[in-house]
Short mmCIF file of C-alpha atoms in Angstrom, two decimals:
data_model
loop_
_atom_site.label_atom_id
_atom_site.label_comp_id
_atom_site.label_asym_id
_atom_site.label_seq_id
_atom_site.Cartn_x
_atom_site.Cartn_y
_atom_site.Cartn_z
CA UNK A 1 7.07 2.67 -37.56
CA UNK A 2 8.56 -0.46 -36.95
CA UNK A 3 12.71 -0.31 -37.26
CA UNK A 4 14.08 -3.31 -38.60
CA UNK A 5 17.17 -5.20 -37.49
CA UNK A 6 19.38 -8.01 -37.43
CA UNK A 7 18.96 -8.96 -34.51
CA UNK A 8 17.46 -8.01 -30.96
CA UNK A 9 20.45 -8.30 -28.60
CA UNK A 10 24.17 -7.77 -29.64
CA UNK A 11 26.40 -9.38 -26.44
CA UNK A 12 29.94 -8.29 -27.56
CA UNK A 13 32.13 -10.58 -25.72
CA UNK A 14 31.60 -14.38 -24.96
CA UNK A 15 32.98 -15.17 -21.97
CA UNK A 16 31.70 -16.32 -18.74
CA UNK A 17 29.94 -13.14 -18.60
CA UNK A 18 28.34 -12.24 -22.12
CA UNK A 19 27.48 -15.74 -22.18
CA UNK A 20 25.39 -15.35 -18.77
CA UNK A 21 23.82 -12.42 -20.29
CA UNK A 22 23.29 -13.77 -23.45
CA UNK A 23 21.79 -16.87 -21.91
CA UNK A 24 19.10 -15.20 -19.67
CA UNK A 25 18.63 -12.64 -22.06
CA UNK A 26 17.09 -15.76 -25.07
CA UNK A 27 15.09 -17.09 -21.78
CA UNK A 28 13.80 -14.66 -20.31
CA UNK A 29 12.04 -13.35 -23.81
CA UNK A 30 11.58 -16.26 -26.18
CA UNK A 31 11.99 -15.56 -29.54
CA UNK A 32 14.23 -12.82 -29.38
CA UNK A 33 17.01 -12.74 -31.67
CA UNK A 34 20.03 -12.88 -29.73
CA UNK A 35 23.44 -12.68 -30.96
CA UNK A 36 27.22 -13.17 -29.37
CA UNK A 37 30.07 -11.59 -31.22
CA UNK A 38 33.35 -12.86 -29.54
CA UNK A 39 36.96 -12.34 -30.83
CA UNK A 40 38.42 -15.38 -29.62
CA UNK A 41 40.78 -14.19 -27.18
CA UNK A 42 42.73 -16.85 -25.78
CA UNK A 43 44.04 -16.83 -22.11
CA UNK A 44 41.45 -15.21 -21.07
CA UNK A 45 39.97 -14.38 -17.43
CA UNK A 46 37.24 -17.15 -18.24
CA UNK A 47 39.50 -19.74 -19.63
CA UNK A 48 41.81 -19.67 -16.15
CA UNK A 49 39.01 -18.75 -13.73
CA UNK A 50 39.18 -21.16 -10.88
CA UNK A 51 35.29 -21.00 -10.84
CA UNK A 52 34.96 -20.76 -7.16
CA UNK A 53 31.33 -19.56 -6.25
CA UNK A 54 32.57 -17.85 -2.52
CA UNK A 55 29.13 -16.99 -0.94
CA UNK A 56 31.10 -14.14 0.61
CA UNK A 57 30.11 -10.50 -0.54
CA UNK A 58 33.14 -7.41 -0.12
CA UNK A 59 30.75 -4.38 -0.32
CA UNK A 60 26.87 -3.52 -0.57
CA UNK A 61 27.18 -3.83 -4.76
CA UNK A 62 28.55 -7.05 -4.37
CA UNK A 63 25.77 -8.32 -1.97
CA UNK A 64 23.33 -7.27 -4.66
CA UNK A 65 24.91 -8.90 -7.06
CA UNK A 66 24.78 -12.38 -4.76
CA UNK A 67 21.55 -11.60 -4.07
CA UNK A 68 19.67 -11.44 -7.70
CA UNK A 69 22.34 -14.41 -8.95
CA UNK A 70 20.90 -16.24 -6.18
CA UNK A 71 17.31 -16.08 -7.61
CA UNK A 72 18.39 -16.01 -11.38
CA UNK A 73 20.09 -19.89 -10.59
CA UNK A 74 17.02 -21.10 -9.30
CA UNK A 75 15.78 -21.14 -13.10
CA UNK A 76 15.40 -24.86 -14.08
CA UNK A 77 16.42 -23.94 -17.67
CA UNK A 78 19.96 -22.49 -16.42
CA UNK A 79 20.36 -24.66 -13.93
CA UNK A 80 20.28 -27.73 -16.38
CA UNK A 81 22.20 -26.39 -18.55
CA UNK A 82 25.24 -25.70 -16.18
CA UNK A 83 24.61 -28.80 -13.48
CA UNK A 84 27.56 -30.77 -15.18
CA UNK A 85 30.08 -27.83 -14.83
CA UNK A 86 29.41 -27.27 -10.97
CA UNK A 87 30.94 -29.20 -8.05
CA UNK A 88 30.43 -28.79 -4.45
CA UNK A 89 33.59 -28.81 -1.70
CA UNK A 90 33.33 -28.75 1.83
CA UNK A 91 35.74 -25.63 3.03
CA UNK A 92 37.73 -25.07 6.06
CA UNK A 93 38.22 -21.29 7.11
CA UNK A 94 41.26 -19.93 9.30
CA UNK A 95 41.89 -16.68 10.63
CA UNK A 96 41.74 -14.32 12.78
CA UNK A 97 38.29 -13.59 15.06
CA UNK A 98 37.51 -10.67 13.56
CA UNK A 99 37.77 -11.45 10.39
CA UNK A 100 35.77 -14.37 10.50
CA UNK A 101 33.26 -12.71 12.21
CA UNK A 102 33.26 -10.03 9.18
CA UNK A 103 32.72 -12.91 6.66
CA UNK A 104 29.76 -14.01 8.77
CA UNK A 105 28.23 -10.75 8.43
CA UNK A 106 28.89 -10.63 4.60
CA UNK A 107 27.60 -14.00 3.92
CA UNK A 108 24.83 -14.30 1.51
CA UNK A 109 22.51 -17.46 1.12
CA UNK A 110 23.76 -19.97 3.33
CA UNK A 111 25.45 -19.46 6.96
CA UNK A 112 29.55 -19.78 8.12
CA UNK A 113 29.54 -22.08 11.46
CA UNK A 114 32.32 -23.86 13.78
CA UNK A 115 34.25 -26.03 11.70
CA UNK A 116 33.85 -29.49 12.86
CA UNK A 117 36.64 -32.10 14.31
CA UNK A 118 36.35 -33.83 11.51
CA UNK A 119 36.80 -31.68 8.63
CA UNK A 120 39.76 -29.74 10.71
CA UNK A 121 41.14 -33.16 10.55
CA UNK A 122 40.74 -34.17 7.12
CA UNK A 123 42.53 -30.72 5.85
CA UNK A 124 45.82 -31.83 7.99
CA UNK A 125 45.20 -35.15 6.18
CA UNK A 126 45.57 -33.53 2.70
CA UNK A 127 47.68 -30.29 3.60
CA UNK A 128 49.76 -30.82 6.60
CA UNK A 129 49.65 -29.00 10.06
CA UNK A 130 48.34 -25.29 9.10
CA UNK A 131 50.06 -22.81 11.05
CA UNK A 132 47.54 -20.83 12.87
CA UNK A 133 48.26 -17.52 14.56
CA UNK A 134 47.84 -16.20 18.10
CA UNK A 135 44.14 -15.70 17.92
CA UNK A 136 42.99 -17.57 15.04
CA UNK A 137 39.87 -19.61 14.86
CA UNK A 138 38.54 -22.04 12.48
CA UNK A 139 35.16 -21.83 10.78
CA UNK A 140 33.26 -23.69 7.43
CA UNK A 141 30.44 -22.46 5.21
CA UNK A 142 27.26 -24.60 5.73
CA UNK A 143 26.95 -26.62 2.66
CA UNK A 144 30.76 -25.64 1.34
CA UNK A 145 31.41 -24.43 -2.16
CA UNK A 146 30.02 -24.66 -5.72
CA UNK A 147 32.88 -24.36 -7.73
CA UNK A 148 32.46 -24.22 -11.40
CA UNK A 149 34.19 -24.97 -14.91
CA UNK A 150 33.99 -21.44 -15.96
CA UNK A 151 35.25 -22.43 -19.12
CA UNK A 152 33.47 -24.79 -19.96
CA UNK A 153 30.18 -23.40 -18.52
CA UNK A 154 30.54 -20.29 -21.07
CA UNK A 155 30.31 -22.85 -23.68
CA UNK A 156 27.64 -24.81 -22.25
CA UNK A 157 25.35 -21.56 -22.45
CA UNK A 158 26.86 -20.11 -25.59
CA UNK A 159 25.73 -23.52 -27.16
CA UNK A 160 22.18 -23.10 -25.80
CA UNK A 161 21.77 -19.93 -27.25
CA UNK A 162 22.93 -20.85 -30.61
CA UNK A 163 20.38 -24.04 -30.47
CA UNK A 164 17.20 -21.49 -29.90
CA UNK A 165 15.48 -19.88 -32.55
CA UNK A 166 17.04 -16.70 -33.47
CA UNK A 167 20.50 -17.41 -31.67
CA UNK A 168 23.53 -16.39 -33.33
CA UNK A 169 27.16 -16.79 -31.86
CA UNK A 170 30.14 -15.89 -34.11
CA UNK A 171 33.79 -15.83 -32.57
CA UNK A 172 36.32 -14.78 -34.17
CA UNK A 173 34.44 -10.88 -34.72
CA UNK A 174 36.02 -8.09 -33.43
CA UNK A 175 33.63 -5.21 -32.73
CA UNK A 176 35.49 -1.43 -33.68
CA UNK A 177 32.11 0.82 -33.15
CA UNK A 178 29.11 1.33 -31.70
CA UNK A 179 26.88 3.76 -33.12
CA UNK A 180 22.91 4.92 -32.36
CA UNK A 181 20.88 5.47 -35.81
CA UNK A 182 18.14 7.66 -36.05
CA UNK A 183 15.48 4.68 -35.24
CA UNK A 184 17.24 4.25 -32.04
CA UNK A 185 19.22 1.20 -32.67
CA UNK A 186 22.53 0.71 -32.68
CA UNK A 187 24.74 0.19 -35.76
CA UNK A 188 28.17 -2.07 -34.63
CA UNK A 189 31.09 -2.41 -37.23
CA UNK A 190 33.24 -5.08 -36.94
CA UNK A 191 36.85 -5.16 -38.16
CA UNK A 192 36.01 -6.93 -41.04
CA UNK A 193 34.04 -4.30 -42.77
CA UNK A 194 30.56 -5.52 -41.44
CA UNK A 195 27.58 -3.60 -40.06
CA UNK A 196 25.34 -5.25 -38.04
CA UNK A 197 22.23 -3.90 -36.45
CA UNK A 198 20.74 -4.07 -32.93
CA UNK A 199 18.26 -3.10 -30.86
CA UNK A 200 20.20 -3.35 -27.73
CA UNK A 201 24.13 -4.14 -27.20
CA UNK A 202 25.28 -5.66 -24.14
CA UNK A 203 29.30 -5.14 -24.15
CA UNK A 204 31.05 -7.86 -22.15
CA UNK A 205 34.75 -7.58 -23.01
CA UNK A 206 36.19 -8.46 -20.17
CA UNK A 207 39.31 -6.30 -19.01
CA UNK A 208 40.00 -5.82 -22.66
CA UNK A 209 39.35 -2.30 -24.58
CA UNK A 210 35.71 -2.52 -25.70
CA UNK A 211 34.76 -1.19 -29.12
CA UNK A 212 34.79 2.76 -29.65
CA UNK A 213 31.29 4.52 -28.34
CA UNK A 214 29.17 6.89 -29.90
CA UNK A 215 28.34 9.26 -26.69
CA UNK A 216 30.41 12.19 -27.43
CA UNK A 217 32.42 12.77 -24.66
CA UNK A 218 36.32 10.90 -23.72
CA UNK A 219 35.01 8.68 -20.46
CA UNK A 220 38.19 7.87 -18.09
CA UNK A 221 37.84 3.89 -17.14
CA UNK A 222 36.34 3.12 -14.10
CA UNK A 223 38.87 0.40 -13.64
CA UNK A 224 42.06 -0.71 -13.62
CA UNK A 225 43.55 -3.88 -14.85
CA UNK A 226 45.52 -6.86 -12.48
CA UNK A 227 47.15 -10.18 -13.08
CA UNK A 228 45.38 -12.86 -11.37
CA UNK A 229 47.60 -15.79 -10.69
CA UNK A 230 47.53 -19.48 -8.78
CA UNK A 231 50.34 -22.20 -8.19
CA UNK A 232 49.69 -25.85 -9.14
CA UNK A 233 50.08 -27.88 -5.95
CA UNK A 234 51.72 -31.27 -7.30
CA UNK A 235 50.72 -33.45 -4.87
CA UNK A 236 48.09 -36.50 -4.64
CA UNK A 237 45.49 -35.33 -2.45
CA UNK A 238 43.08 -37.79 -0.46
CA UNK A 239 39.44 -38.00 -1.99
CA UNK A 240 37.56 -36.21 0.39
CA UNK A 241 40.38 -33.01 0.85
CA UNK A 242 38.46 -30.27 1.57
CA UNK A 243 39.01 -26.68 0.05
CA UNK A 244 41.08 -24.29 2.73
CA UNK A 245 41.22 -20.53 2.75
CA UNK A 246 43.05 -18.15 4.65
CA UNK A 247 41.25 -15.26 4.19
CA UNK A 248 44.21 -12.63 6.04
CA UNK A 249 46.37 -13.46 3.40
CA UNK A 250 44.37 -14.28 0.69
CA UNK A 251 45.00 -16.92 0.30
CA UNK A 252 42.92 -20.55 -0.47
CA UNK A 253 44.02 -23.60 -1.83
CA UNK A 254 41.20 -25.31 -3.70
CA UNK A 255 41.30 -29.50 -4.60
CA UNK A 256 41.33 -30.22 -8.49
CA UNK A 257 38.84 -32.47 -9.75
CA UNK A 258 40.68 -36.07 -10.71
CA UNK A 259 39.74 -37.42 -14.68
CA UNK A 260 38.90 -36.17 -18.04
CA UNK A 261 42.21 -34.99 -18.38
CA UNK A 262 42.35 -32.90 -14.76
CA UNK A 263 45.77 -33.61 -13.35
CA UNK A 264 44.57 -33.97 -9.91
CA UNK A 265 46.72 -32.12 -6.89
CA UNK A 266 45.21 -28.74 -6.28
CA UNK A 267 45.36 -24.90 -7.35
CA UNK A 268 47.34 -22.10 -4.59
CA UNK A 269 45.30 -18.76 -5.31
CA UNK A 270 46.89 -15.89 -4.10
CA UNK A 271 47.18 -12.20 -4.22
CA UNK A 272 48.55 -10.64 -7.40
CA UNK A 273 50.20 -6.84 -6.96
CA UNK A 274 50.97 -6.78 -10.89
CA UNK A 275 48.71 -3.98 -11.57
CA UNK A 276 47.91 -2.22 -15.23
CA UNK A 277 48.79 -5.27 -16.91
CA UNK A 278 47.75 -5.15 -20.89
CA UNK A 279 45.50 -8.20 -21.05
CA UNK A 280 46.73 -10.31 -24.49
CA UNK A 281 50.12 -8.32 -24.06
CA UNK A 282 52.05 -11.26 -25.41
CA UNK A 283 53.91 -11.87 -21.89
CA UNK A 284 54.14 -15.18 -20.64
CA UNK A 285 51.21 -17.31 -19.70
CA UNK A 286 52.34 -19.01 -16.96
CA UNK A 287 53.73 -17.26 -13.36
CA UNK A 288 57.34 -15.78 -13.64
CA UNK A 289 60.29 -17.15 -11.38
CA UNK A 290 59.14 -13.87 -9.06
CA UNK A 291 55.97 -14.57 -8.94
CA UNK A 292 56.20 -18.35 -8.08
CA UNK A 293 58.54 -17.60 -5.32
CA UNK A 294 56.10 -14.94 -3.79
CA UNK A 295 53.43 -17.39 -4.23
CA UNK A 296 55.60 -20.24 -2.26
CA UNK A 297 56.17 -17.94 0.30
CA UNK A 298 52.48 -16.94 0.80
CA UNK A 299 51.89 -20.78 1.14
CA UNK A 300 54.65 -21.68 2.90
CA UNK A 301 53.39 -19.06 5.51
CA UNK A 302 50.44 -21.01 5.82
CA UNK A 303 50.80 -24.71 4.57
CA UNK A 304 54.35 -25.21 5.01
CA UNK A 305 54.33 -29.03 3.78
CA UNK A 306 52.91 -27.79 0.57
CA UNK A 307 55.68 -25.18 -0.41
CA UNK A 308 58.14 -27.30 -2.06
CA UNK A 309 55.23 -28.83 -4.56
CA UNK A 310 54.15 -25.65 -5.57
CA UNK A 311 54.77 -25.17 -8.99
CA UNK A 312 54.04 -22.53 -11.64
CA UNK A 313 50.76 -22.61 -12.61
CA UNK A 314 48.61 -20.34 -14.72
CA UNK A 315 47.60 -16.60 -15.15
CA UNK A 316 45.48 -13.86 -16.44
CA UNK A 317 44.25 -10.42 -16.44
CA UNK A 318 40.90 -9.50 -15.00
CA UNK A 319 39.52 -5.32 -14.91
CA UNK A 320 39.19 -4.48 -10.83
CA UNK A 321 36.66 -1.36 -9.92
CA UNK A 322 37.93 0.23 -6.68
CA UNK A 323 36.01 -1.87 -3.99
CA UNK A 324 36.45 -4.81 -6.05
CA UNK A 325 32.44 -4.27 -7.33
CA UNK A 326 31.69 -5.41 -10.62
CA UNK A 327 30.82 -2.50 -13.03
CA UNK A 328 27.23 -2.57 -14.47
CA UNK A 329 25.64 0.31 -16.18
CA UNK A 330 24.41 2.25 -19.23
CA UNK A 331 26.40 4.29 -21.20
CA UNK A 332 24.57 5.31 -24.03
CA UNK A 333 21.53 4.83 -24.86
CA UNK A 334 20.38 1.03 -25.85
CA UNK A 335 24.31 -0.15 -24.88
CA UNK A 336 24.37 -1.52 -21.48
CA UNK A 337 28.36 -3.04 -20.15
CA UNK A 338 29.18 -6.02 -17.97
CA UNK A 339 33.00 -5.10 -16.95
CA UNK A 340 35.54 -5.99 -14.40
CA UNK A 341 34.08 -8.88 -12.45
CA UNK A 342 37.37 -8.37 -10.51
CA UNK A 343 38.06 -11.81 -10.70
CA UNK A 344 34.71 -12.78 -9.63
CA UNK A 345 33.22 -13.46 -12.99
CA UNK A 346 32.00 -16.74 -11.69
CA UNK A 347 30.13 -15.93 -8.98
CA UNK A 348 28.76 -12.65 -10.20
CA UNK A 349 28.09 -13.02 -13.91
CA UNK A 350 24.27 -14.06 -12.88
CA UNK A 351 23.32 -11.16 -11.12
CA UNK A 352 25.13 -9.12 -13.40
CA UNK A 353 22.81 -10.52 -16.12
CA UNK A 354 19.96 -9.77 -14.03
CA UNK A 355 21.09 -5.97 -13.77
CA UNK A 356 21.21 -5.85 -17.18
CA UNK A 357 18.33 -7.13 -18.38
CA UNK A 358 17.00 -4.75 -16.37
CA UNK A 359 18.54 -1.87 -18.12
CA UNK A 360 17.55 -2.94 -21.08
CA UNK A 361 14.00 -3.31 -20.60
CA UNK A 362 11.88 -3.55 -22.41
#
């Protein structure tokens, strides 16, 4: 007997994720009803992402995750859809011998190498002297990096899902419950008093509480939640500055595209300690006088020149697994999750996809 719904895939969540899922999910089965409920969360991990696509892969599950993203942007379809959000920037690497040689080992898809004369030079140009350590080497990433407009990426695919046949994306529709019907389906209620029906539900939600499951058991989160925050650098950068990372203190300092209402000057990403952070908690949406002087002093530590035009910038709240890994699995039956790209949404939201599609097969 045939089970009739209202659709083939439910992606709850329409960020940078859900809206890579949702994306390869219309493509890679034409004709299948796909829809994205979103509940318009502002200041979201998406909407402040720095997009940077670091080849550079923490642990085995992240390598995997590299690894099928590479192949799933080699689709034409994506790939056209995204071009205009993406950006390549050469990148200058400093640290310490060993830990260059670690990110060597982890690189996936393209090669780290000597940097050259010249792009050692064109970082003091835009940055100042560095201050290297006893030790420290310098090294660049064959080819540099993509970074991408996460932002405006998400909508970029969320538009070219709505444009197929069959695609549906609704924002402002807050999922409560998801619940499996005798025809093995789902049934999701949304806040509003709706029921919508699915034959598979992809929940994407970001570090934020995902709807209420039907399994029958209390699951403890597999992750915990963290403010990720960067300084604006106010300061007018030559044309060709490079991106520069300091990988012992995580630290990079990544150019901002000039025009179309970018500011110029650059972004200071640093490490956040604000752990179990309520993501929408109302708090302030810009770094707090602590955390702009902690930032400062990271940079000053590195960049000294660029200290005193460090200003406060922007952050957000991502959901972090343990080794940083972003979670991907089933949880019920027909309900797959996408969950704490530990602020790596950007550069792992393909092969999450992939994973997923897998899952929910056929």
């Amino acid at each position: 007997m045939t089970v009739r719904t209202d659709t083939d895939v439910a992606v709850v969540g329409g960020g940078i994720v859900g809206a890579a899922v949702a994306f390869c999910a219309a493509t890679a089965r034409p004709g299948r009803r796909i829809t994205v409920l979103d509940r318009g969360d502002v200041d979201t991990a998406t909407q402040w992402s720095l997009g940077v696509m670091a080849p550079w892969a923490g642990s085995l599950g992240q390598r995997v995750l590299l690894e099928r993203g590479a192949v799933r942007l080699r689709d034409h379809a994506l790939r056209d859809v995204i071009r205009p959000c993406l950006r390549r920037i050469p990148v200058l690497v400093a640290g310490s011998a060993g830990t260059l040689d670690g990110l060597a080992r982890s690189t996936v898809g393209t090669r780290m190498e000597p940097a050259p004369a010249a792009l050692s030079a064109a970082a003091r140009s835009a940055y100042g002297e560095p201050l290297l350590r006893p030790g420290d080497e310098v090294a660049t990433v064959r080819g540099g990096f993509t970074v991408m407009d996460t932002q405006a990426a998400a909508e970029a695919l969320l538009g070219a899902v709505a444009d197929r046949a069959g695609g549906r994306v609704r924002t402002g529709a807050d999922v409560t419950r998801v619940e499996r019907t005798r025809g093995g389906t789902q049934r999701l209620s949304l806040a509003c008093g709706e029921v919508l029906t699915t034959r598979g539900t992809v929940l994407a939600t970001g570090p934020w509480p995902g709807p209420e499951l039907d399994t029958g058991r209390v699951e403890r989160r597999p992750w915990r939640t963290k403010r990720i925050a960067a300084l604006r650098i106010d300061r007018d950068l030559p044309p060709q500055a490079p991106m520069v990372c300091f990988p012992d203190d995580d630290l990079f300092v990544l150019p901002a595209p000039v025009g179309a209402g970018s500011p110029g000057g650059a972004w200071a990403s640093f490490r956040s300690e604000e752990w179990d952070v309520p993501p929408g908690d109302g708090g302030p949406h810009e770094p707090g006088t602590g955390t702009v002087a902690a930032g400062r002093a990271v940079v000053a530590g590195r960049l000294p020149e660029l200290a005193d035009s460090a200003r406060a910038g922007r952050v957000a709240v991502d959901g972090y697994t343990a080794d940083r890994t972003p979670l991907t699995d089933q949880p019920a039956p027909g309900v797959v999750r996408a969950l704490a790209a530990s602020g790596g949404g950007a550069r792992f939201c393909w092969g999450m996809a992939d994973q997923l599609l897998e899952l929910l097969a056929p």
